[in-house]
Amino acid sequence: MDRPDQTTHFGFRDVALDDKQTLVNEVFHSVARRYDLMNDLMSVGLHRVWKDIMISALNPPKSDAPFALLDVAGGTGDIAFRAAKAAGPGFHATVCDINIDMLDVGRSRAAARHLDAQVCFVEGNAEALAFPDRAFDAYTIAFGIRNVPRINLALREAYRVLRPGSRFLCLEFSTVDMPGLDRLYDLFSFKVIPPLGRVVTGDADSYQYLVESIRKFPRPSAFAEMIGAAGFSRVKWQSLSGGIVALHSGWRL
Ligand code: SAM
């Protein structure tokens, strides 16, 4: 993704690498308040199932043994809350996101769930994490990496902050290859999601970006290679819902 000409994609548009983050930040600033509702509507609730599959793969300890999760691009806290629910009393999650509006919604949700002690929210960029080396027992990123301009940098940072013997997990939209489903999915993506975004959030453009950015994201095998290139071992992936989503994982050994 770090191309020598210093351009990248923002949806179907070519933009300067340094401009992408500003545009992405505008998207999440615009939709933050209605982000969770919109997730439910446009995935017809499926994002909950995909996230639960990620948490099962994470399998946080149920004991009081300390376990520190870093959830990057964690937004409104969904992954951290689900992991906290599945884990024992030794669990702690740090939700790191570049967007203060998304984090504010997450903080309110954590307070409402009485999870303030187990989940904290930190503003930060996936490309340059302000955490020491080898500080975490697991790194998760859900529907986040596609938005990061320099994916290779984010993957290297993930590797840096993980303790040896710990796991990287990435849930992301992927490539639908199933004949029939691909056409239906394209129709739903381009004809339903942006108009739905307009009704629910008042912003169709942000959801047009979403569906376009999914088409520009690397295929699962290419993304797996990028994870391996960042240093991770035993990289694998699992396609979910006909390829709508993929769960990639790797180990820092
Ligand atoms: N993980 C959450 C979930 O699954 O509901 C939120 C995903 S949301 C689609 C993408 C998030 O990525 C946004 O909250 C956005 O602010 C964040 N993001 C985008 N670029 C980022 C970056 N460079 N570093 C950290 N977070 C970033």
XYZ file of C-alpha atoms and ligand atoms in Angstrom:
280
model
C 0.000 0.000 0.000
C 2.886 2.474 0.575
C 3.315 3.187 -3.100
C 6.416 5.014 -4.301
C 4.333 7.753 -5.952
C 2.844 8.551 -2.530
C -0.756 8.169 -3.650
C -3.367 5.763 -2.402
C -7.090 5.153 -2.686
C -9.874 6.921 -0.892
C -12.681 4.729 -2.165
C -12.351 4.820 -5.964
C -10.473 8.124 -5.915
C -6.702 8.388 -6.079
C -5.543 10.747 -3.354
C -2.214 11.797 -1.909
C -1.177 9.412 0.843
C -1.125 12.271 3.342
C -4.673 13.393 2.433
C -6.355 10.030 2.970
C -6.319 10.193 6.762
C -7.986 13.635 6.757
C -10.751 12.345 4.486
C -11.204 9.197 6.601
C -11.387 11.305 9.759
C -14.170 13.412 8.187
C -16.122 10.217 7.453
C -16.046 9.009 11.062
C -16.582 12.484 12.490
C -19.740 12.691 10.383
C -21.181 9.259 11.253
C -19.934 8.687 14.841
C -23.253 9.296 16.631
C -25.194 6.900 14.436
C -22.322 4.529 13.620
C -23.580 1.602 15.724
C -27.166 1.830 14.505
C -25.987 2.004 10.902
C -23.785 -1.078 11.409
C -26.799 -3.062 12.517
C -28.962 -1.848 9.646
C -26.528 -2.282 6.780
C -25.213 -5.681 7.912
C -28.691 -6.817 9.029
C -27.104 -7.610 12.371
C -24.385 -9.815 10.873
C -21.530 -7.649 12.180
C -22.400 -9.000 15.642
C -21.887 -12.581 14.451
C -18.576 -11.713 12.727
C -17.335 -9.918 15.841
C -18.317 -12.866 18.045
C -16.313 -15.174 15.755
C -13.316 -12.881 16.238
C -13.748 -13.003 20.022
C -13.965 -16.828 19.946
C -10.666 -16.871 18.022
C -9.142 -14.434 20.517
C -10.274 -16.691 23.349
C -9.223 -14.411 26.220
C -8.440 -16.210 29.488
C -11.406 -16.679 31.832
C -9.107 -16.629 34.848
C -7.740 -13.676 36.817
C -4.419 -14.009 34.945
C -3.513 -10.588 33.519
C -4.333 -10.240 29.828
C -3.842 -6.943 27.980
C -5.689 -6.472 24.691
C -4.995 -3.611 22.312
C -7.970 -2.963 20.022
C -6.799 -0.582 17.311
C -9.272 1.489 15.256
C -11.563 0.341 18.043
C -14.033 3.185 17.513
C -17.072 2.885 19.754
C -15.643 -0.094 21.653
C -17.591 -3.060 20.276
C -14.665 -5.491 20.149
C -13.340 -4.496 23.581
C -16.778 -4.879 25.208
C -17.329 -8.291 23.655
C -13.852 -9.434 24.700
C -14.404 -8.137 28.263
C -17.650 -10.104 28.438
C -15.881 -13.293 27.326
C -12.865 -12.819 29.606
C -12.037 -13.225 33.285
C -11.193 -10.543 35.868
C -7.559 -10.233 34.740
C -8.647 -8.779 31.395
C -7.964 -5.202 30.330
C -8.560 -3.624 26.920
C -7.088 -0.452 25.476
C -9.178 0.917 22.643
C -7.015 3.080 20.396
C -8.577 5.184 17.649
C -7.577 8.291 15.725
C -11.052 9.806 15.943
C -12.119 11.533 19.144
C -15.818 11.500 18.160
C -15.821 7.702 17.877
C -13.931 7.423 21.193
C -16.442 9.724 22.930
C -19.304 7.441 21.913
C -17.228 4.466 23.123
C -16.552 6.074 26.511
C -20.280 6.698 27.062
C -21.083 3.132 26.107
C -18.387 1.793 28.477
C -19.830 3.856 31.341
C -23.353 2.602 30.595
C -22.027 -0.992 30.714
C -19.967 -0.379 33.892
C -16.861 -1.383 31.970
C -14.792 1.759 32.658
C -12.322 -0.156 34.817
C -11.744 -2.882 32.235
C -11.733 -0.808 29.053
C -9.876 2.452 28.455
C -9.953 4.702 25.386
C -6.862 6.337 23.922
C -6.523 8.640 20.924
C -3.806 7.402 18.578
C -2.744 6.489 15.071
C -2.372 2.819 14.075
C 0.677 3.818 12.023
C 2.601 5.168 15.025
C 1.333 3.677 18.281
C 2.339 5.462 21.483
C 2.873 2.190 23.366
C 6.119 0.498 24.340
C 7.463 -2.564 22.558
C 5.994 -5.940 23.606
C 3.314 -4.361 25.817
C 0.222 -6.401 24.818
C -0.992 -10.000 24.878
C -3.196 -9.572 21.809
C -3.889 -7.022 19.079
C -7.271 -6.792 17.361
C -8.430 -4.529 14.549
C -11.976 -4.806 13.195
C -13.094 -2.995 10.045
C -10.269 -0.569 10.686
C -7.179 -1.460 8.661
C -8.857 -0.636 5.333
C -9.085 2.980 6.489
C -5.420 3.323 7.428
C -3.348 4.996 4.664
C -0.112 3.066 5.283
C -1.254 -0.472 6.081
C 2.296 -1.821 6.134
C 3.268 0.634 8.841
C 0.227 -0.327 10.933
C 1.091 -4.018 10.619
C 4.678 -3.377 11.689
C 3.424 -1.406 14.677
C 1.106 -4.281 15.596
C 4.078 -6.613 15.587
C 6.188 -4.224 17.660
C 3.680 -3.807 20.514
C 2.880 -7.524 20.835
C 4.672 -9.776 23.290
C 6.365 -12.808 21.705
C 3.859 -15.680 21.784
C 0.854 -13.425 21.278
C -1.658 -12.982 18.529
C -2.739 -10.518 15.855
C -6.362 -10.726 14.652
C -7.890 -8.644 11.891
C -11.535 -8.661 10.854
C -12.134 -6.837 7.589
C -14.447 -6.725 4.607
C -13.112 -8.965 1.881
C -13.836 -10.274 -1.609
C -17.110 -11.998 -2.476
C -16.345 -14.652 -5.063
C -19.494 -16.748 -4.815
C -21.364 -16.619 -8.174
C -24.765 -15.054 -7.650
C -23.912 -13.647 -4.235
C -21.325 -11.297 -5.796
C -23.959 -9.573 -7.988
C -26.495 -9.389 -5.195
C -23.834 -8.004 -2.852
C -22.775 -5.336 -5.382
C -26.393 -4.333 -5.905
C -27.012 -4.077 -2.160
C -23.708 -2.258 -1.586
C -24.071 0.434 -4.224
C -27.838 0.864 -4.432
C -28.943 0.360 -0.825
C -26.107 1.297 1.548
C -25.407 4.924 0.481
C -29.135 5.880 0.388
C -29.590 4.143 3.766
C -26.613 6.150 5.057
C -28.313 9.336 3.873
C -31.524 8.494 5.776
C -29.839 7.338 9.004
C -26.808 9.637 9.272
C -27.632 12.384 6.766
C -24.442 11.421 4.912
C -24.553 9.216 1.807
C -20.977 10.051 0.767
C -19.410 8.387 3.808
C -21.199 5.160 2.988
C -20.275 5.477 -0.690
C -16.656 5.619 0.565
C -17.294 2.488 2.644
C -18.505 0.375 -0.273
C -15.798 1.656 -2.606
C -13.007 1.161 -0.079
C -14.065 -2.473 0.358
C -13.541 -3.056 -3.386
C -10.060 -1.551 -3.190
C -8.886 -3.623 -0.222
C -6.403 -6.434 -1.101
C -7.700 -9.944 -1.645
C -7.293 -12.235 1.398
C -4.183 -14.007 0.083
C -2.449 -10.685 -0.711
C -3.381 -9.286 2.703
C -2.051 -12.453 4.362
C 1.263 -11.842 2.584
C 1.372 -8.301 3.958
C 0.830 -9.648 7.485
C 3.654 -12.149 6.976
C 5.914 -9.396 5.607
C 5.392 -7.458 8.850
C 6.999 -10.356 10.716
C 4.027 -12.485 11.780
C 4.161 -16.277 11.628
C 1.524 -18.921 10.966
C -0.631 -16.409 9.113
C -4.017 -17.737 8.079
C -7.473 -16.496 7.243
C -11.043 -17.620 7.335
C -13.701 -16.333 4.927
C -17.043 -15.535 6.512
C -20.476 -15.148 4.891
C -19.333 -16.064 1.387
C -16.290 -13.789 1.550
C -18.109 -10.622 2.636
C -15.691 -10.598 5.555
C -12.373 -12.322 6.321
C -10.737 -12.969 9.664
C -6.930 -12.942 9.354
C -4.626 -14.007 12.137
C -0.933 -14.349 12.819
C 1.432 -14.942 15.724
C 4.360 -12.958 16.950
C 6.720 -15.763 17.876
N -13.541 -1.425 15.282
C -14.801 -0.729 15.347
C -15.922 -1.647 14.954
O -15.640 -2.737 14.470
O -17.081 -1.282 15.119
C -14.786 0.540 14.508
C -14.491 0.348 13.047
S -14.754 1.806 12.076
C -15.372 1.141 10.586
C -13.135 2.266 11.599
C -12.389 3.044 12.652
O -11.035 3.186 12.217
C -12.900 4.456 12.912
O -13.252 4.607 14.253
C -11.725 5.346 12.534
O -11.612 6.521 13.289
C -10.561 4.405 12.766
N -9.315 4.785 12.091
C -9.141 5.208 10.820
N -7.843 5.458 10.579
C -7.166 5.175 11.722
C -5.796 5.227 12.097
N -4.855 5.611 11.236
N -5.462 4.867 13.353
C -6.402 4.479 14.235
N -7.718 4.425 13.942
C -8.102 4.755 12.698
